[in-house]
Amino acid sequence: MALAAKPPLGWNTWNTFSHEINEDLIKESADAMVASGLKDAGYEYIVIDDCWSLRERDENGHLVPDPEKFPSGIKAVADYVHSKGLKFGIYSCVGTHTCAGYPGSYDYEFIDAETFAEWGVDYLKYDYCFKPRSADGPTLYRRMAMALRNCGRDILFSACNWGEDNTTEWIRSSGAHMYRSGSDILDSWQSIKTIAASQMDMEKFSGPYCHNDLDMLVVGMYGKSHNGTIAVNGGCTTEEYRTHFSLWAMMNSPLMIGCDIRNMTEETKDILMNKDILAINQDTEVRTPCWRKEWDAVPETVMLMFKPLENGDYAMGFFNFYDDDCGGRIHFADMGLPTHGYGLRLYDLWEHKDLGVFTDRYHVVLKGHHCKMLRASVVKL
Ligand code: GLA
């Protein structure tokens, strides 16, 4: 079956829990995915990241789940996740070891793919640490893709080599369904801003069946990570998380939640389950956004993006990367609208309100780190 026509949606353990994972956490998170409404909103995958196995393979070369963390084994956890109508994901690595030092799949690709299929895995995140220098990265991704495509089960392949070795040039042909082409996210505004800016030129390589992954979301973490490499004191403000989510949605990134979904604030739920924003990310055509730098006064502050949607509408996003108020505008002619006879009806995707019909252009002033997300419908005047 063809997987990942649209950017995958789910949750991953890494950002909040790091190595502090176990089967109760996974089951409780699957329960929370359903009870909170995330599943109904479209989130589907529950993914265990690094640190789930023992430090050594068994005598037959198989990976062994850590019996302290997963006393019932991975298959039982996968079965539980499936019983909730969700899909189950796990993690391995191109190299001899994972980034946290557990066994990697180098030279064990086909054995591991078979094991994952037996366990009922639906998604594999595949990292890039401890790759032997003599080995060719693209070949190793091709090898695991081939193993997964022939293991007897549909397993979504999530590549994670951080943009190294010019990922975008070969990743689509490798068979991967999504790929990281940037560095790890931190729970900070600076990190969100840096990733978004660094990935804008990469978007042209992203598309159905192989999506550019801007990294897992930090929405709702508020500095509460147990993960020393991700945590930043205090994290971000709700507005910054809203802008982060809007950027990722607009840029067609997979949306893999990174906060503790068992304990979300109302604001976090409103962000993650904003159906209007999710619809922009999950639009059938997954069109690359066109982006411009449009600011009133201070250079390099307000970014504008727009992209065509399946039904003839356009998604538009204004993002203020500056720390203070700043304005920006869009001239509709730049999107293709004739200069007379037509206008755009604008709908605010965070306020959930119709702003009326505008002709010629739309101008917005945004507070520092804020965004404006709109859906525009073409109207004849
Ligand atoms: C790398 C990846 C992260 C996470 C860790 C786990 O840094 O980029 O997303 O999977 O490894 O060790």
Tab-separated table of C-alpha atoms in Angstrom, residues 133-366:
chain	number	residue	atom	x	y	z
A	133	ARG	CA	32.972	6.086	7.739
A	134	SER	CA	33.433	3.573	4.941
A	135	ALA	CA	29.661	3.145	4.509
A	136	ASP	CA	27.583	5.256	2.145
A	137	GLY	CA	24.609	6.914	3.888
A	138	PRO	CA	22.206	6.964	0.920
A	139	THR	CA	22.880	3.247	0.294
A	140	LEU	CA	22.098	2.431	3.922
A	141	TYR	CA	18.747	4.248	3.697
A	142	ARG	CA	18.022	2.411	0.434
A	143	ARG	CA	18.854	-0.875	2.131
A	144	MET	CA	16.492	-0.364	5.035
A	145	ALA	CA	13.801	0.914	2.658
A	146	MET	CA	14.142	-2.285	0.642
A	147	ALA	CA	14.008	-4.397	3.811
A	148	LEU	CA	10.845	-2.625	4.998
A	149	ARG	CA	9.194	-2.791	1.599
A	150	ASN	CA	9.699	-6.560	1.587
A	151	CYS	CA	9.005	-7.500	5.202
A	152	GLY	CA	5.365	-8.415	4.657
A	153	ARG	CA	3.912	-5.417	6.492
A	154	ASP	CA	3.264	-1.775	5.561
A	155	ILE	CA	5.839	0.171	7.566
A	156	LEU	CA	6.177	3.901	7.101
A	157	PHE	CA	9.865	4.817	6.791
A	158	SER	CA	10.855	7.999	8.622
A	159	ALA	CA	14.450	8.931	7.774
A	160	CYS	CA	16.389	11.156	10.143
A	161	ASN	CA	19.797	12.213	8.831
A	162	TRP	CA	19.443	15.916	9.654
A	163	GLY	CA	20.128	17.131	6.097
A	164	GLU	CA	23.595	15.595	5.986
A	165	ASP	CA	25.054	14.346	2.690
A	166	ASN	CA	22.558	16.507	0.766
A	167	THR	CA	19.534	14.494	1.898
A	168	THR	CA	17.072	16.205	-0.397
A	169	GLU	CA	18.904	15.026	-3.539
A	170	TRP	CA	18.491	11.296	-2.925
A	171	ILE	CA	15.959	10.725	-0.172
A	172	ARG	CA	12.851	10.572	-2.347
A	173	SER	CA	14.379	7.891	-4.562
A	174	SER	CA	15.477	5.863	-1.501
A	175	GLY	CA	11.895	4.902	-0.637
A	176	ALA	CA	11.635	6.929	2.620
A	177	HIS	CA	8.232	8.499	3.357
A	178	MET	CA	9.501	11.442	5.388
A	179	TYR	CA	12.932	12.823	6.211
A	180	ARG	CA	14.550	15.255	8.585
A	181	SER	CA	16.629	17.795	6.677
A	182	GLY	CA	17.607	19.940	9.643
A	183	SER	CA	18.977	19.750	13.147
A	184	ASP	CA	17.196	18.690	16.367
A	185	ILE	CA	14.548	21.024	17.740
A	186	LEU	CA	14.803	22.509	21.248
A	187	ASP	CA	11.936	23.821	23.351
A	188	SER	CA	12.789	27.436	22.520
A	189	TRP	CA	11.614	30.188	20.182
A	190	GLN	CA	15.140	30.579	18.820
A	191	SER	CA	15.165	26.937	17.736
A	192	ILE	CA	11.710	27.141	16.097
A	193	LYS	CA	12.709	30.249	14.197
A	194	THR	CA	16.059	28.835	13.076
A	195	ILE	CA	14.576	25.564	11.814
A	196	ALA	CA	11.743	27.268	9.934
A	197	ALA	CA	14.112	29.746	8.266
A	198	SER	CA	16.637	27.039	7.368
A	199	GLN	CA	13.992	24.794	5.774
A	200	MET	CA	12.163	27.289	3.572
A	201	ASP	CA	14.389	26.581	0.585
A	202	MET	CA	14.110	22.827	1.168
A	203	GLU	CA	10.344	22.792	0.737
A	204	LYS	CA	10.530	22.382	-3.020
A	205	PHE	CA	11.860	18.837	-2.518
A	206	SER	CA	8.987	17.831	-0.231
A	207	GLY	CA	5.755	16.308	-1.504
A	208	PRO	CA	3.274	13.434	-1.282
A	209	TYR	CA	4.834	10.105	-0.204
A	210	CYS	CA	8.091	11.803	0.931
A	211	HIS	CA	7.695	14.793	3.249
A	212	ASN	CA	10.296	17.159	4.664
A	213	ASP	CA	10.139	16.694	8.437
A	214	LEU	CA	10.977	19.902	10.332
A	215	ASP	CA	11.307	17.748	13.489
A	216	MET	CA	8.884	16.824	16.234
A	217	LEU	CA	6.717	19.504	17.784
A	218	VAL	CA	7.558	21.195	21.073
A	219	VAL	CA	4.010	22.611	21.371
A	220	GLY	CA	2.775	22.316	24.960
A	221	MET	CA	6.109	21.386	26.540
A	222	TYR	CA	6.554	24.706	28.414
A	223	GLY	CA	10.068	23.695	29.498
A	224	LYS	CA	8.835	20.505	31.177
A	225	SER	CA	11.012	18.041	29.297
A	226	HIS	CA	12.962	15.288	31.097
A	227	ASN	CA	15.279	15.418	28.098
A	228	GLY	CA	18.400	17.430	28.860
A	229	THR	CA	19.202	17.911	25.185
A	230	ILE	CA	15.783	19.427	24.338
A	231	ALA	CA	14.729	21.246	27.513
A	232	VAL	CA	15.111	24.983	27.741
A	233	ASN	CA	14.101	26.818	30.891
A	234	GLY	CA	10.469	27.831	30.618
A	235	GLY	CA	10.167	26.667	27.026
A	236	CYS	CA	8.005	28.894	24.851
A	237	THR	CA	4.882	31.011	25.279
A	238	THR	CA	1.507	29.804	24.030
A	239	GLU	CA	1.710	32.327	21.184
A	240	GLU	CA	5.111	30.996	20.160
A	241	TYR	CA	3.753	27.444	20.137
A	242	ARG	CA	0.869	28.662	17.981
A	243	THR	CA	3.314	30.189	15.508
A	244	HIS	CA	5.448	27.017	15.572
A	245	PHE	CA	2.411	24.838	14.802
A	246	SER	CA	1.289	27.197	12.031
A	247	LEU	CA	4.739	27.176	10.413
A	248	TRP	CA	4.984	23.382	10.501
A	249	ALA	CA	1.435	23.060	9.134
A	250	MET	CA	2.025	25.566	6.366
A	251	MET	CA	5.341	23.945	5.407
A	252	ASN	CA	3.689	20.500	5.114
A	253	SER	CA	5.815	18.969	7.856
A	254	PRO	CA	4.732	15.739	9.520
A	255	LEU	CA	3.215	16.768	12.869
A	256	MET	CA	4.631	14.494	15.547
A	257	ILE	CA	3.627	15.774	18.985
A	258	GLY	CA	6.435	15.917	21.554
A	259	CYS	CA	4.684	17.009	24.774
A	260	ASP	CA	3.141	14.775	27.452
A	261	ILE	CA	-0.296	14.226	25.915
A	262	ARG	CA	-1.601	12.810	29.203
A	263	ASN	CA	-1.352	16.293	30.722
A	264	MET	CA	-2.143	18.936	28.143
A	265	THR	CA	-3.418	22.420	28.988
A	266	GLU	CA	-6.536	23.696	27.223
A	267	GLU	CA	-4.318	26.039	25.183
A	268	THR	CA	-2.194	23.114	24.033
A	269	LYS	CA	-5.286	21.152	23.005
A	270	ASP	CA	-6.632	24.160	21.111
A	271	ILE	CA	-3.394	24.426	19.175
A	272	LEU	CA	-2.883	20.750	18.369
A	273	MET	CA	-6.536	20.174	17.498
A	274	ASN	CA	-7.237	23.304	15.484
A	275	LYS	CA	-9.062	21.608	12.612
A	276	ASP	CA	-8.694	24.615	10.304
A	277	ILE	CA	-4.911	24.589	10.647
A	278	LEU	CA	-4.720	20.791	10.381
A	279	ALA	CA	-6.713	21.014	7.137
A	280	ILE	CA	-3.990	23.265	5.697
A	281	ASN	CA	-1.365	20.638	6.575
A	282	GLN	CA	-3.489	17.720	5.419
A	283	ASP	CA	-4.688	19.207	2.136
A	284	THR	CA	-4.781	16.413	-0.453
A	285	GLU	CA	-2.455	18.129	-2.889
A	286	VAL	CA	0.268	18.966	-0.310
A	287	ARG	CA	1.464	21.927	-2.434
A	288	THR	CA	4.796	23.557	-1.658
A	289	PRO	CA	4.222	27.043	-0.224
A	290	CYS	CA	5.547	30.087	-2.027
A	291	TRP	CA	7.330	32.354	0.455
A	292	ARG	CA	8.451	35.955	0.574
A	293	LYS	CA	10.018	38.383	2.990
A	294	GLU	CA	7.475	41.187	3.480
A	295	TRP	CA	7.985	43.713	6.253
A	296	ASP	CA	6.993	47.306	6.990
A	297	ALA	CA	10.119	48.615	8.648
A	298	VAL	CA	12.619	46.182	10.085
A	299	PRO	CA	14.266	43.943	7.465
A	300	GLU	CA	14.104	40.126	7.695
A	301	THR	CA	11.205	40.160	10.125
A	302	VAL	CA	7.880	39.149	8.605
A	303	MET	CA	7.705	36.077	6.415
A	304	LEU	CA	4.729	35.471	4.220
A	305	MET	CA	3.749	32.117	2.783
A	306	PHE	CA	0.865	31.067	0.585
A	307	LYS	CA	-0.112	27.858	-1.128
A	308	PRO	CA	-2.975	26.615	-3.291
A	309	LEU	CA	-5.429	24.174	-1.733
A	310	GLU	CA	-7.357	21.369	-3.345
A	311	ASN	CA	-10.701	23.217	-3.549
A	312	GLY	CA	-9.402	26.420	-5.195
A	313	ASP	CA	-8.812	28.267	-1.906
A	314	TYR	CA	-5.383	29.461	-0.749
A	315	ALA	CA	-3.717	29.130	2.626
A	316	MET	CA	-1.828	32.237	3.739
A	317	GLY	CA	0.453	32.680	6.713
A	318	PHE	CA	2.231	35.764	8.075
A	319	PHE	CA	4.969	35.081	10.620
A	320	ASN	CA	6.693	37.775	12.664
A	321	PHE	CA	10.170	36.490	13.512
A	322	TYR	CA	11.043	39.809	15.145
A	323	ASP	CA	10.840	40.431	18.917
A	324	ASP	CA	8.638	43.549	18.592
A	325	ASP	CA	5.532	44.542	16.619
A	326	CYS	CA	6.016	44.490	12.912
A	327	GLY	CA	3.727	44.600	9.910
A	328	GLY	CA	3.671	42.897	6.543
A	329	ARG	CA	1.373	42.663	3.543
A	330	ILE	CA	0.424	40.549	0.636
A	331	HIS	CA	-0.397	41.950	-2.783
A	332	PHE	CA	-2.976	39.625	-4.240
A	333	ALA	CA	-1.577	40.169	-7.728
A	334	ASP	CA	1.538	38.307	-6.548
A	335	MET	CA	-0.646	35.260	-5.970
A	336	GLY	CA	-2.202	35.488	-9.417
A	337	LEU	CA	-5.359	37.522	-8.711
A	338	PRO	CA	-6.358	39.970	-11.489
A	339	THR	CA	-6.134	43.643	-10.455
A	340	HIS	CA	-9.848	44.253	-11.119
A	341	GLY	CA	-13.077	42.297	-10.943
A	342	TYR	CA	-11.970	39.824	-8.250
A	343	GLY	CA	-11.247	39.811	-4.551
A	344	LEU	CA	-10.391	37.418	-1.755
A	345	ARG	CA	-12.709	36.462	1.087
A	346	LEU	CA	-10.457	35.905	4.098
A	347	TYR	CA	-11.129	33.565	6.997
A	348	ASP	CA	-8.944	33.742	10.132
A	349	LEU	CA	-7.879	30.210	11.092
A	350	TRP	CA	-6.997	31.002	14.730
A	351	GLU	CA	-9.851	33.429	15.451
A	352	HIS	CA	-12.255	31.214	13.484
A	353	LYS	CA	-13.924	34.194	11.905
A	354	ASP	CA	-14.714	35.600	8.500
A	355	LEU	CA	-12.828	38.862	7.900
A	356	GLY	CA	-14.813	39.829	4.795
A	357	VAL	CA	-13.779	40.439	1.192
A	358	PHE	CA	-10.560	42.303	0.392
A	359	THR	CA	-9.362	43.627	-2.936
A	360	ASP	CA	-5.823	44.368	-4.003
A	361	ARG	CA	-3.967	43.536	-0.773
A	362	TYR	CA	-4.093	42.635	2.891
A	363	HIS	CA	-1.938	44.268	5.546
A	364	VAL	CA	-1.393	42.956	9.049
A	365	VAL	CA	0.531	44.174	12.107
A	366	LEU	CA	1.746	41.362	14.339
